PDB file of C-alpha atoms in Angstrom:
ATOM      1  CA  MET A1227      71.858 -34.938  70.093  1.00  0.00           C
ATOM      2  CA  THR A1228      74.460 -32.202  69.575  1.00  0.00           C
ATOM      3  CA  ASN A1229      75.541 -31.011  66.172  1.00  0.00           C
ATOM      4  CA  LYS A1230      79.346 -31.373  66.028  1.00  0.00           C
ATOM      5  CA  ARG A1231      81.274 -29.306  63.511  1.00  0.00           C
ATOM      6  CA  THR A1232      84.887 -30.041  62.711  1.00  0.00           C
ATOM      7  CA  VAL A1233      85.871 -26.351  62.625  1.00  0.00           C
ATOM      8  CA  ARG A1234      84.169 -23.560  64.561  1.00  0.00           C
ATOM      9  CA  PHE A1235      84.796 -20.056  63.306  1.00  0.00           C
ATOM     10  CA  PRO A1236      84.162 -17.131  65.649  1.00  0.00           C
ATOM     11  CA  TYR A1237      81.360 -14.749  64.772  1.00  0.00           C
ATOM     12  CA  LYS A1238      81.652 -10.981  64.248  1.00  0.00           C
ATOM     13  CA  LEU A1239      84.979 -11.036  62.443  1.00  0.00           C
ATOM     14  CA  SER A1240      85.996  -8.497  59.826  1.00  0.00           C
ATOM     15  CA  LEU A1241      86.147  -9.833  56.260  1.00  0.00           C
ATOM     16  CA  GLU A1242      89.944  -9.794  56.436  1.00  0.00           C
ATOM     17  CA  GLU A1243      89.962 -11.781  59.705  1.00  0.00           C
ATOM     18  CA  SER A1244      87.348 -14.165  58.330  1.00  0.00           C
ATOM     19  CA  PHE A1245      89.524 -14.770  55.263  1.00  0.00           C
ATOM     20  CA  GLU A1246      92.734 -15.193  57.278  1.00  0.00           C
ATOM     21  CA  ILE A1247      91.352 -18.001  59.461  1.00  0.00           C
ATOM     22  CA  ARG A1248      90.240 -19.920  56.350  1.00  0.00           C
ATOM     23  CA  VAL A1249      93.138 -19.503  53.910  1.00  0.00           C
ATOM     24  CA  ILE A1250      96.152 -21.830  53.847  1.00  0.00           C
ATOM     25  CA  ARG A1251      99.004 -19.906  52.267  1.00  0.00           C
ATOM     26  CA  SER A1252     101.855 -21.749  50.601  1.00  0.00           C
ATOM     27  CA  THR A1253     105.465 -20.904  51.409  1.00  0.00           C
ATOM     28  CA  ASP A1254     105.992 -20.445  47.658  1.00  0.00           C
ATOM     29  CA  LYS A1255     104.102 -17.287  46.654  1.00  0.00           C
ATOM     30  CA  THR A1256     103.410 -18.719  43.188  1.00  0.00           C
ATOM     31  CA  ASP A1257     101.577 -21.834  44.457  1.00  0.00           C
ATOM     32  CA  CYS A1258      97.826 -22.156  44.943  1.00  0.00           C
ATOM     33  CA  TRP A1259      96.499 -21.265  48.375  1.00  0.00           C
ATOM     34  CA  GLY A1260      94.495 -23.933  50.180  1.00  0.00           C
ATOM     35  CA  TRP A1261      91.098 -23.347  51.766  1.00  0.00           C
ATOM     36  CA  LYS A1262      89.720 -24.702  55.039  1.00  0.00           C
ATOM     37  CA  GLY A1263      86.436 -22.816  54.902  1.00  0.00           C
ATOM     38  CA  SER A1264      83.222 -23.879  53.237  1.00  0.00           C
ATOM     39  CA  ILE A1265      83.180 -24.957  49.611  1.00  0.00           C
ATOM     40  CA  SER A1266      80.357 -24.420  47.119  1.00  0.00           C
ATOM     41  CA  GLY A1267      78.742 -27.335  45.281  1.00  0.00           C
ATOM     42  CA  LYS A1268      81.044 -26.608  42.341  1.00  0.00           C
ATOM     43  CA  GLY A1269      84.154 -26.591  44.537  1.00  0.00           C
ATOM     44  CA  TYR A1270      84.700 -22.839  44.978  1.00  0.00           C
ATOM     45  CA  ALA A1271      85.979 -21.221  48.206  1.00  0.00           C
ATOM     46  CA  GLN A1272      83.189 -19.480  50.134  1.00  0.00           C
ATOM     47  CA  MET A1273      83.034 -17.056  53.053  1.00  0.00           C
ATOM     48  CA  PRO A1274      80.195 -15.591  55.116  1.00  0.00           C
ATOM     49  CA  LYS A1275      78.972 -12.129  54.048  1.00  0.00           C
ATOM     50  CA  VAL A1276      80.702 -12.169  50.628  1.00  0.00           C
ATOM     51  CA  ARG A1277      79.868 -15.728  49.560  1.00  0.00           C
ATOM     52  CA  MET A1278      82.588 -16.110  46.891  1.00  0.00           C
ATOM     53  CA  ALA A1279      85.986 -15.693  48.584  1.00  0.00           C
ATOM     54  CA  TYR A1280      87.948 -15.761  45.322  1.00  0.00           C
ATOM     55  CA  ARG A1281      85.832 -12.931  43.854  1.00  0.00           C
ATOM     56  CA  TRP A1282      86.281 -10.836  47.030  1.00  0.00           C
ATOM     57  CA  ILE A1283      90.068 -11.303  46.818  1.00  0.00           C
ATOM     58  CA  LEU A1284      90.113 -10.273  43.146  1.00  0.00           C
ATOM     59  CA  GLU A1285      88.085  -7.152  43.947  1.00  0.00           C
ATOM     60  CA  LYS A1286      90.576  -6.287  46.733  1.00  0.00           C
ATOM     61  CA  LYS A1287      93.434  -6.797  44.261  1.00  0.00           C
ATOM     62  CA  LEU A1288      91.757  -4.515  41.698  1.00  0.00           C
ATOM     63  CA  GLY A1289      90.625  -1.943  44.256  1.00  0.00           C
ATOM     64  CA  ARG A1290      87.094  -1.993  42.794  1.00  0.00           C
ATOM     65  CA  LYS A1291      83.985  -4.162  42.432  1.00  0.00           C
ATOM     66  CA  LEU A1292      83.576  -6.325  39.352  1.00  0.00           C
ATOM     67  CA  VAL A1293      81.037  -4.880  36.944  1.00  0.00           C
ATOM     68  CA  LYS A1294      78.306  -6.663  35.013  1.00  0.00           C
ATOM     69  CA  GLY A1295      79.838  -9.029  32.453  1.00  0.00           C
ATOM     70  CA  GLU A1296      83.129  -9.393  34.335  1.00  0.00           C
ATOM     71  CA  GLN A1297      84.001 -12.708  35.935  1.00  0.00           C
ATOM     72  CA  CYS A1298      86.851 -13.952  38.069  1.00  0.00           C
ATOM     73  CA  ARG A1299      89.182 -16.264  36.165  1.00  0.00           C
ATOM     74  CA  HIS A1300      91.240 -18.873  38.029  1.00  0.00           C
ATOM     75  CA  LEU A1301      94.379 -18.964  35.885  1.00  0.00           C
ATOM     76  CA  CYS A1302      95.527 -22.046  37.840  1.00  0.00           C
ATOM     77  CA  GLY A1303      92.284 -23.965  37.195  1.00  0.00           C
ATOM     78  CA  ASN A1304      91.834 -24.595  40.946  1.00  0.00           C
ATOM     79  CA  PRO A1305      88.419 -23.306  42.147  1.00  0.00           C
ATOM     80  CA  ARG A1306      89.501 -23.388  45.815  1.00  0.00           C
ATOM     81  CA  CYS A1307      92.514 -21.164  45.180  1.00  0.00           C
ATOM     82  CA  THR A1308      92.383 -17.585  46.495  1.00  0.00           C
ATOM     83  CA  ASN A1309      95.945 -16.570  45.630  1.00  0.00           C
ATOM     84  CA  PRO A1310      95.560 -13.110  44.034  1.00  0.00           C
ATOM     85  CA  LEU A1311      98.376 -13.962  41.604  1.00  0.00           C
ATOM     86  CA  HIS A1312      96.138 -16.709  40.164  1.00  0.00           C
ATOM     87  CA  LEU A1313      93.024 -14.524  39.792  1.00  0.00           C
ATOM     88  CA  GLU A1314      92.246 -12.227  36.882  1.00  0.00           C
ATOM     89  CA  VAL A1315      89.251 -10.365  35.460  1.00  0.00           C
ATOM     90  CA  GLY A1316      87.746 -12.014  32.424  1.00  0.00           C
ATOM     91  CA  THR A1317      84.598 -12.765  30.484  1.00  0.00           C
ATOM     92  CA  GLN A1318      82.401 -15.836  30.426  1.00  0.00           C
ATOM     93  CA  SER A1319      83.950 -16.973  27.129  1.00  0.00           C
ATOM     94  CA  GLN A1320      87.449 -16.641  28.614  1.00  0.00           C
ATOM     95  CA  ASN A1321      86.316 -18.708  31.607  1.00  0.00           C
ATOM     96  CA  GLU A1322      84.970 -21.392  29.256  1.00  0.00           C
ATOM     97  CA  ARG A1323      88.320 -21.495  27.429  1.00  0.00           C
ATOM     98  CA  ASP A1324      90.075 -21.787  30.800  1.00  0.00           C
ATOM     99  CA  LYS A1325      87.900 -24.806  31.637  1.00  0.00           C
ATOM    100  CA  GLN A1326      88.999 -26.434  28.380  1.00  0.00           C
ATOM    101  CA  LEU A1327      92.640 -25.580  29.049  1.00  0.00           C
ATOM    102  CA  HIS A1328      92.546 -26.948  32.602  1.00  0.00           C
ATOM    103  CA  HIS A1329      90.109 -29.765  31.808  1.00  0.00           C
ATOM    104  CA  SER A1330      87.982 -28.557  34.704  1.00  0.00           C
ATOM    105  CA  GLY A1331      84.571 -28.461  33.070  1.00  0.00           C
ATOM    106  CA  ARG A1332      81.925 -30.921  34.175  1.00  0.00           C
ATOM    107  CA  LEU A1333      80.913 -33.862  32.006  1.00  0.00           C
ATOM    108  CA  GLY A1334      78.203 -32.724  29.645  1.00  0.00           C
ATOM    109  CA  SER A1335      77.477 -32.043  26.039  1.00  0.00           C
ATOM    110  CA  ASN A1336      80.889 -30.426  25.607  1.00  0.00           C
ATOM    111  CA  GLY A1337      82.604 -33.636  26.822  1.00  0.00           C
ATOM    112  CA  PHE A1338      85.368 -31.985  28.878  1.00  0.00           C
ATOM    113  CA  HIS A1339      86.943 -34.050  31.647  1.00  0.00           C
ATOM    114  CA  LYS A1340      89.872 -33.666  33.995  1.00  0.00           C
ATOM    115  CA  LEU A1341      91.076 -37.133  32.975  1.00  0.00           C
ATOM    116  CA  THR A1342      91.506 -39.094  29.805  1.00  0.00           C
ATOM    117  CA  MET A1343      91.053 -42.839  29.382  1.00  0.00           C
ATOM    118  CA  GLU A1344      94.850 -43.077  29.254  1.00  0.00           C
ATOM    119  CA  ASP A1345      95.019 -41.319  32.662  1.00  0.00           C
ATOM    120  CA  ALA A1346      92.550 -43.858  34.053  1.00  0.00           C
ATOM    121  CA  MET A1347      94.650 -46.772  32.792  1.00  0.00           C
ATOM    122  CA  LYS A1348      97.773 -45.195  34.325  1.00  0.00           C
ATOM    123  CA  ILE A1349      95.925 -44.677  37.634  1.00  0.00           C
ATOM    124  CA  ARG A1350      94.995 -48.371  37.689  1.00  0.00           C
ATOM    125  CA  SER A1351      98.632 -49.350  37.176  1.00  0.00           C
ATOM    126  CA  LEU A1352      99.869 -46.849  39.810  1.00  0.00           C
ATOM    127  CA  ALA A1353      97.417 -48.327  42.327  1.00  0.00           C
ATOM    128  CA  GLU A1354      99.607 -51.412  42.516  1.00  0.00           C
ATOM    129  CA  THR A1355     102.477 -49.406  44.066  1.00  0.00           C
ATOM    130  CA  MET A1356     100.997 -46.125  45.381  1.00  0.00           C
ATOM    131  CA  LEU A1357      98.379 -45.103  47.919  1.00  0.00           C
ATOM    132  CA  GLN A1358      95.099 -43.839  46.496  1.00  0.00           C
ATOM    133  CA  ARG A1359      95.463 -40.451  48.208  1.00  0.00           C
ATOM    134  CA  GLU A1360      98.907 -39.982  46.604  1.00  0.00           C
ATOM    135  CA  ILE A1361      97.480 -40.781  43.173  1.00  0.00           C
ATOM    136  CA  ALA A1362      94.586 -38.383  43.825  1.00  0.00           C
ATOM    137  CA  LYS A1363      96.996 -35.577  44.678  1.00  0.00           C
ATOM    138  CA  GLN A1364      99.086 -36.269  41.569  1.00  0.00           C
ATOM    139  CA  TYR A1365      96.028 -36.041  39.283  1.00  0.00           C
ATOM    140  CA  ASN A1366      94.217 -33.313  41.280  1.00  0.00           C
ATOM    141  CA  ILE A1367      91.165 -35.511  41.849  1.00  0.00           C
ATOM    142  CA  THR A1368      89.590 -37.001  44.966  1.00  0.00           C
ATOM    143  CA  GLN A1369      90.591 -40.294  46.560  1.00  0.00           C
ATOM    144  CA  VAL A1370      86.998 -41.426  46.002  1.00  0.00           C
ATOM    145  CA  MET A1371      87.412 -40.883  42.238  1.00  0.00           C
ATOM    146  CA  VAL A1372      90.662 -42.878  42.296  1.00  0.00           C
ATOM    147  CA  SER A1373      88.816 -45.712  44.017  1.00  0.00           C
ATOM    148  CA  ARG A1374      85.985 -45.544  41.447  1.00  0.00           C
ATOM    149  CA  ILE A1375      88.518 -45.726  38.601  1.00  0.00           C
ATOM    150  CA  ILE A1376      90.354 -48.687  40.156  1.00  0.00           C
ATOM    151  CA  THR A1377      87.125 -50.632  40.744  1.00  0.00           C
ATOM    152  CA  GLY A1378      85.843 -49.850  37.239  1.00  0.00           C
ATOM    153  CA  LYS A1379      82.879 -47.780  38.431  1.00  0.00           C
ATOM    154  CA  ALA A1380      84.327 -44.807  36.522  1.00  0.00           C
ATOM    155  CA  TRP A1381      86.434 -44.599  33.382  1.00  0.00           C
ATOM    156  CA  ASN A1382      85.731 -48.150  32.222  1.00  0.00           C
ATOM    157  CA  GLU A1383      85.134 -49.591  28.734  1.00  0.00           C
ATOM    158  CA  HIS A1384      81.465 -48.491  28.888  1.00  0.00           C
ATOM    159  CA  HIS A1385      82.719 -44.944  29.526  1.00  0.00           C
ATOM    160  CA  ARG A1386      85.032 -45.194  26.489  1.00  0.00           C
ATOM    161  CA  ALA A1387      82.054 -46.202  24.320  1.00  0.00           C
ATOM    162  CA  GLN A1388      80.027 -43.196  25.558  1.00  0.00           C
ATOM    163  CA  ARG A1389      82.914 -40.828  24.804  1.00  0.00           C
ATOM    164  CA  THR A1390      83.225 -42.235  21.287  1.00  0.00           C
ATOM    165  CA  VAL A1391      79.515 -41.626  20.633  1.00  0.00           C
ATOM    166  CA  GLN A1392      79.775 -38.034  21.967  1.00  0.00           C
ATOM    167  CA  ASN A1393      82.721 -37.132  19.753  1.00  0.00           C
TER     168      ASN A1393
END
């Protein structure tokens, strides 16, 4: 049995070449840049040799390595984005505030979500007239999450009760 990969990247590329074959630049310089390379478990753009593509791009922008205590902030809230205009040096506390601002933190004791219950109700009503992938794009979530919301497997009344207890 052969192992089929959807995209084969050539070996022995420079870091710049490796980045260029993975990045999807927007025609508008202010938009997020897409990524067709590997993605970490938390959704961040990755590259061979440097691991974190976004951090490598920020270091190129700065002309230096990040030092201990410095982190790469995604001002756009999109972990796949490698547009240097959207990346800035920051601290862990600034990154945590960014997660709150962009609602990009994972569900946990802090209770941050990308969506609200009102968003979920709106998604259910949009599903009557829109394709799931269009709704997903509009809310910056996956089509699978849209499906889970529509079927009540996510963001249902039980979820609302859990959120009330947390807050």
